[in-house]
GROMACS .gro file of C-alpha atoms in nm:
model
  247
    1UNK     CA    1  -0.042  -0.011  -0.019
    2UNK     CA    2   0.093   0.348  -0.080
    3UNK     CA    3   0.230   0.478   0.240
    4UNK     CA    4   0.171   0.852   0.179
    5UNK     CA    5  -0.150   1.021   0.302
    6UNK     CA    6  -0.277   1.270   0.003
    7UNK     CA    7  -0.503   1.539  -0.040
    8UNK     CA    8  -0.599   1.740  -0.309
    9UNK     CA    9  -0.911   1.915  -0.481
   10UNK     CA   10  -0.998   1.773  -0.797
   11UNK     CA   11  -1.204   1.780  -1.043
   12UNK     CA   12  -1.383   1.556  -1.331
   13UNK     CA   13  -1.517   1.543  -1.697
   14UNK     CA   14  -1.836   1.410  -1.822
   15UNK     CA   15  -1.677   1.128  -1.967
   16UNK     CA   16  -1.689   0.812  -1.741
   17UNK     CA   17  -1.357   0.681  -1.633
   18UNK     CA   18  -1.279   0.395  -1.455
   19UNK     CA   19  -0.990   0.328  -1.203
   20UNK     CA   20  -0.844   0.117  -0.861
   21UNK     CA   21  -0.613   0.198  -0.647
   22UNK     CA   22  -0.383   0.036  -0.423
   23UNK     CA   23  -0.456   0.229  -0.086
   24UNK     CA   24  -0.822   0.337   0.022
   25UNK     CA   25  -0.963   0.652  -0.095
   26UNK     CA   26  -1.204   0.959   0.009
   27UNK     CA   27  -1.457   1.129  -0.199
   28UNK     CA   28  -1.570   1.426  -0.007
   29UNK     CA   29  -1.795   1.692  -0.160
   30UNK     CA   30  -1.691   2.038  -0.255
   31UNK     CA   31  -1.920   2.183  -0.548
   32UNK     CA   32  -2.104   1.973  -0.781
   33UNK     CA   33  -2.207   1.659  -0.791
   34UNK     CA   34  -2.003   1.361  -0.923
   35UNK     CA   35  -2.155   0.988  -1.026
   36UNK     CA   36  -1.994   0.680  -0.906
   37UNK     CA   37  -2.013   0.346  -0.915
   38UNK     CA   38  -1.772   0.176  -0.639
   39UNK     CA   39  -1.781  -0.235  -0.662
   40UNK     CA   40  -2.088  -0.231  -0.839
   41UNK     CA   41  -2.291   0.002  -0.612
   42UNK     CA   42  -2.416   0.311  -0.826
   43UNK     CA   43  -2.452   0.658  -0.618
   44UNK     CA   44  -2.352   1.008  -0.622
   45UNK     CA   45  -2.100   1.202  -0.445
   46UNK     CA   46  -2.290   1.535  -0.359
   47UNK     CA   47  -2.376   1.808  -0.070
   48UNK     CA   48  -2.391   1.576   0.275
   49UNK     CA   49  -2.255   1.279   0.106
   50UNK     CA   50  -1.923   1.121   0.093
   51UNK     CA   51  -1.755   0.849  -0.106
   52UNK     CA   52  -1.502   0.542   0.078
   53UNK     CA   53  -1.327   0.365  -0.193
   54UNK     CA   54  -1.160   0.060  -0.070
   55UNK     CA   55  -0.825  -0.095  -0.174
   56UNK     CA   56  -0.829  -0.236  -0.488
   57UNK     CA   57  -1.208  -0.197  -0.533
   58UNK     CA   58  -1.303  -0.109  -0.913
   59UNK     CA   59  -1.530   0.228  -0.932
   60UNK     CA   60  -1.574   0.505  -1.209
   61UNK     CA   61  -1.683   0.849  -1.201
   62UNK     CA   62  -1.812   1.143  -1.430
   63UNK     CA   63  -1.976   1.453  -1.349
   64UNK     CA   64  -2.132   1.703  -1.593
   65UNK     CA   65  -2.124   2.007  -1.344
   66UNK     CA   66  -1.884   2.230  -1.300
   67UNK     CA   67  -1.734   2.014  -0.972
   68UNK     CA   68  -1.452   2.004  -0.750
   69UNK     CA   69  -1.376   1.735  -0.468
   70UNK     CA   70  -1.134   1.664  -0.258
   71UNK     CA   71  -0.962   1.330  -0.228
   72UNK     CA   72  -0.805   1.196   0.057
   73UNK     CA   73  -0.600   0.942  -0.040
   74UNK     CA   74  -0.521   0.714   0.266
   75UNK     CA   75  -0.182   0.559   0.243
   76UNK     CA   76  -0.051   0.391   0.576
   77UNK     CA   77  -0.332   0.550   0.769
   78UNK     CA   78  -0.567   0.300   0.698
   79UNK     CA   79  -0.402   0.069   0.955
   80UNK     CA   80  -0.391   0.352   1.208
   81UNK     CA   81  -0.599   0.270   1.492
   82UNK     CA   82  -0.756  -0.064   1.413
   83UNK     CA   83  -1.035  -0.002   1.665
   84UNK     CA   84  -1.184   0.257   1.495
   85UNK     CA   85  -1.052   0.326   1.163
   86UNK     CA   86  -0.975   0.016   1.042
   87UNK     CA   87  -1.321  -0.094   1.072
   88UNK     CA   88  -1.451   0.180   0.827
   89UNK     CA   89  -1.302  -0.017   0.476
   90UNK     CA   90  -1.510  -0.324   0.583
   91UNK     CA   91  -1.838  -0.084   0.621
   92UNK     CA   92  -1.698   0.086   0.340
   93UNK     CA   93  -1.735  -0.270   0.111
   94UNK     CA   94  -2.111  -0.317   0.196
   95UNK     CA   95  -2.201   0.056   0.170
   96UNK     CA   96  -1.948   0.312   0.038
   97UNK     CA   97  -2.169   0.593   0.047
   98UNK     CA   98  -2.216   0.757   0.348
   99UNK     CA   99  -2.357   1.079   0.513
  100UNK     CA  100  -2.106   1.313   0.621
  101UNK     CA  101  -2.175   1.504   0.961
  102UNK     CA  102  -2.148   1.866   0.924
  103UNK     CA  103  -1.937   1.939   1.205
  104UNK     CA  104  -1.645   1.762   0.948
  105UNK     CA  105  -1.798   1.922   0.656
  106UNK     CA  106  -1.679   2.251   0.823
  107UNK     CA  107  -1.374   2.164   0.929
  108UNK     CA  108  -1.279   2.031   0.544
  109UNK     CA  109  -1.426   2.372   0.437
  110UNK     CA  110  -1.192   2.589   0.726
  111UNK     CA  111  -0.886   2.436   0.545
  112UNK     CA  112  -1.018   2.530   0.200
  113UNK     CA  113  -0.723   2.788   0.164
  114UNK     CA  114  -0.415   2.557   0.242
  115UNK     CA  115  -0.572   2.275  -0.026
  116UNK     CA  116  -0.590   2.604  -0.283
  117UNK     CA  117  -0.262   2.677  -0.264
  118UNK     CA  118  -0.141   2.363  -0.431
  119UNK     CA  119  -0.280   2.086  -0.627
  120UNK     CA  120  -0.150   1.842  -0.375
  121UNK     CA  121  -0.038   1.824  -0.063
  122UNK     CA  122   0.156   1.528   0.076
  123UNK     CA  123   0.264   1.688   0.391
  124UNK     CA  124   0.288   1.646   0.759
  125UNK     CA  125   0.006   1.868   0.794
  126UNK     CA  126  -0.193   1.668   0.508
  127UNK     CA  127  -0.154   1.333   0.695
  128UNK     CA  128  -0.250   1.433   1.002
  129UNK     CA  129  -0.599   1.593   0.848
  130UNK     CA  130  -0.601   1.254   0.672
  131UNK     CA  131  -0.585   1.054   0.995
  132UNK     CA  132  -0.814   1.361   1.221
  133UNK     CA  133  -1.087   1.319   0.901
  134UNK     CA  134  -1.108   0.900   0.891
  135UNK     CA  135  -1.117   0.939   1.342
  136UNK     CA  136  -1.380   1.160   1.306
  137UNK     CA  137  -1.622   0.976   1.015
  138UNK     CA  138  -1.569   0.639   1.252
  139UNK     CA  139  -1.664   0.794   1.561
  140UNK     CA  140  -1.973   0.971   1.365
  141UNK     CA  141  -2.086   0.652   1.225
  142UNK     CA  142  -2.374   0.504   1.408
  143UNK     CA  143  -2.523   0.916   1.434
  144UNK     CA  144  -2.556   0.963   1.095
  145UNK     CA  145  -2.575   0.663   0.818
  146UNK     CA  146  -2.901   0.576   0.766
  147UNK     CA  147  -2.799   0.183   0.709
  148UNK     CA  148  -2.739   0.221   1.072
  149UNK     CA  149  -2.973   0.388   1.249
  150UNK     CA  150  -3.297   0.376   1.020
  151UNK     CA  151  -3.290   0.774   0.917
  152UNK     CA  152  -2.978   1.036   0.925
  153UNK     CA  153  -2.978   1.239   1.228
  154UNK     CA  154  -3.243   1.484   1.166
  155UNK     CA  155  -3.107   1.795   1.317
  156UNK     CA  156  -2.742   1.716   1.095
  157UNK     CA  157  -2.953   1.719   0.773
  158UNK     CA  158  -3.087   2.036   0.844
  159UNK     CA  159  -2.777   2.211   0.945
  160UNK     CA  160  -2.616   2.042   0.620
  161UNK     CA  161  -2.878   2.215   0.429
  162UNK     CA  162  -2.855   2.529   0.542
  163UNK     CA  163  -2.489   2.556   0.478
  164UNK     CA  164  -2.537   2.447   0.172
  165UNK     CA  165  -2.804   2.748   0.140
  166UNK     CA  166  -2.529   2.978   0.240
  167UNK     CA  167  -2.269   2.902  -0.004
  168UNK     CA  168  -2.575   2.860  -0.267
  169UNK     CA  169  -2.625   3.235  -0.151
  170UNK     CA  170  -2.381   3.397  -0.042
  171UNK     CA  171  -2.342   3.721  -0.260
  172UNK     CA  172  -2.717   3.832  -0.189
  173UNK     CA  173  -2.840   3.970   0.135
  174UNK     CA  174  -2.855   3.677   0.329
  175UNK     CA  175  -2.942   3.702   0.646
  176UNK     CA  176  -2.985   3.442   0.943
  177UNK     CA  177  -3.331   3.439   0.981
  178UNK     CA  178  -3.393   3.410   0.584
  179UNK     CA  179  -3.148   3.045   0.637
  180UNK     CA  180  -3.371   2.964   0.941
  181UNK     CA  181  -3.669   2.987   0.761
  182UNK     CA  182  -3.532   2.757   0.474
  183UNK     CA  183  -3.442   2.479   0.713
  184UNK     CA  184  -3.839   2.535   0.853
  185UNK     CA  185  -3.685   2.666   1.214
  186UNK     CA  186  -3.700   2.936   1.418
  187UNK     CA  187  -3.432   3.167   1.463
  188UNK     CA  188  -3.388   3.100   1.827
  189UNK     CA  189  -3.408   2.719   1.757
  190UNK     CA  190  -3.171   2.731   1.435
  191UNK     CA  191  -2.881   2.938   1.670
  192UNK     CA  192  -2.961   2.655   1.919
  193UNK     CA  193  -2.889   2.332   1.714
  194UNK     CA  194  -2.614   2.511   1.477
  195UNK     CA  195  -2.370   2.568   1.741
  196UNK     CA  196  -2.465   2.185   1.883
  197UNK     CA  197  -2.392   2.073   1.544
  198UNK     CA  198  -2.068   2.219   1.385
  199UNK     CA  199  -1.966   2.390   1.743
  200UNK     CA  200  -1.964   2.748   1.590
  201UNK     CA  201  -2.248   2.999   1.507
  202UNK     CA  202  -2.429   3.071   1.179
  203UNK     CA  203  -2.329   3.432   1.138
  204UNK     CA  204  -1.917   3.300   1.163
  205UNK     CA  205  -1.983   3.035   0.915
  206UNK     CA  206  -2.134   3.242   0.654
  207UNK     CA  207  -1.854   3.508   0.759
  208UNK     CA  208  -1.603   3.218   0.679
  209UNK     CA  209  -1.787   3.130   0.327
  210UNK     CA  210  -1.763   3.474   0.186
  211UNK     CA  211  -1.412   3.555   0.305
  212UNK     CA  212  -1.306   3.213   0.178
  213UNK     CA  213  -1.453   3.335  -0.206
  214UNK     CA  214  -1.295   3.663  -0.143
  215UNK     CA  215  -0.991   3.541  -0.075
  216UNK     CA  216  -1.000   3.293  -0.417
  217UNK     CA  217  -1.142   3.603  -0.591
  218UNK     CA  218  -0.851   3.829  -0.461
  219UNK     CA  219  -0.547   3.547  -0.594
  220UNK     CA  220  -0.741   3.455  -0.907
  221UNK     CA  221  -0.882   3.724  -1.073
  222UNK     CA  222  -0.776   4.138  -1.140
  223UNK     CA  223  -1.129   4.249  -0.974
  224UNK     CA  224  -1.118   4.570  -0.734
  225UNK     CA  225  -1.205   4.502  -0.384
  226UNK     CA  226  -1.520   4.695  -0.394
  227UNK     CA  227  -1.623   4.458  -0.680
  228UNK     CA  228  -1.447   4.161  -0.495
  229UNK     CA  229  -1.721   4.306  -0.180
  230UNK     CA  230  -2.004   4.316  -0.379
  231UNK     CA  231  -1.977   3.946  -0.570
  232UNK     CA  232  -1.901   3.763  -0.215
  233UNK     CA  233  -2.229   3.984  -0.036
  234UNK     CA  234  -1.986   4.203   0.225
  235UNK     CA  235  -2.204   4.564   0.208
  236UNK     CA  236  -1.891   4.747   0.096
  237UNK     CA  237  -1.520   4.734   0.018
  238UNK     CA  238  -1.414   4.855   0.407
  239UNK     CA  239  -1.691   4.535   0.566
  240UNK     CA  240  -1.461   4.295   0.355
  241UNK     CA  241  -1.121   4.441   0.438
  242UNK     CA  242  -1.217   4.404   0.832
  243UNK     CA  243  -1.367   4.044   0.695
  244UNK     CA  244  -1.029   3.959   0.578
  245UNK     CA  245  -0.824   4.101   0.876
  246UNK     CA  246  -1.015   3.942   1.112
  247UNK     CA  247  -1.009   3.607   0.948
   0.00000   0.00000   0.00000
């Protein structure tokens, strides 16, 4: 098995491709939908739903959308912590598509600037991140996978839907009551559930999403700060500057 643990942001084309690896792999949704078949089981990697591909399993993949996915090559980490991590792959052979807890997903988004800095990460931080990701997924498996509990955790589903709504509508003048209404919760209940599930406030998450989008435009375009502020949901250039300094 490949000893390196790697983390990469990848895009996929519309033409279906087939592959098999000498290591375990995780595909995490970032943008768009990825149609997959893993060991003959068809499914999709999309908002809130990841794929675990066991070593040696034939799999195919294609996407018609603008897309980006976080791909974690697990290397020898698949053998670490046998009581927790190793059993993931036995279960993945039976059920490769799993619900992704919003707390874990938000951890991935927090690391976005690190992943965007280069196509593939193979450093010590990548190894630690992949290990933490696997352990967290294993720990939360019984709470979030419908084949184990009969249904996904409803609170987690709603908060995942709320975060997805933020990702889609952050350029607009989006308010927390708007987001709460979208997932059919009162504002006070939404605040409570959001902090419980993700460990931070909805306002902080929305600001983080906007700051990440703004940084991407700063690094990849020649747009003015005022235009970037407008495109990423900040009231003006000063508000954008304050958010960047505080992030």
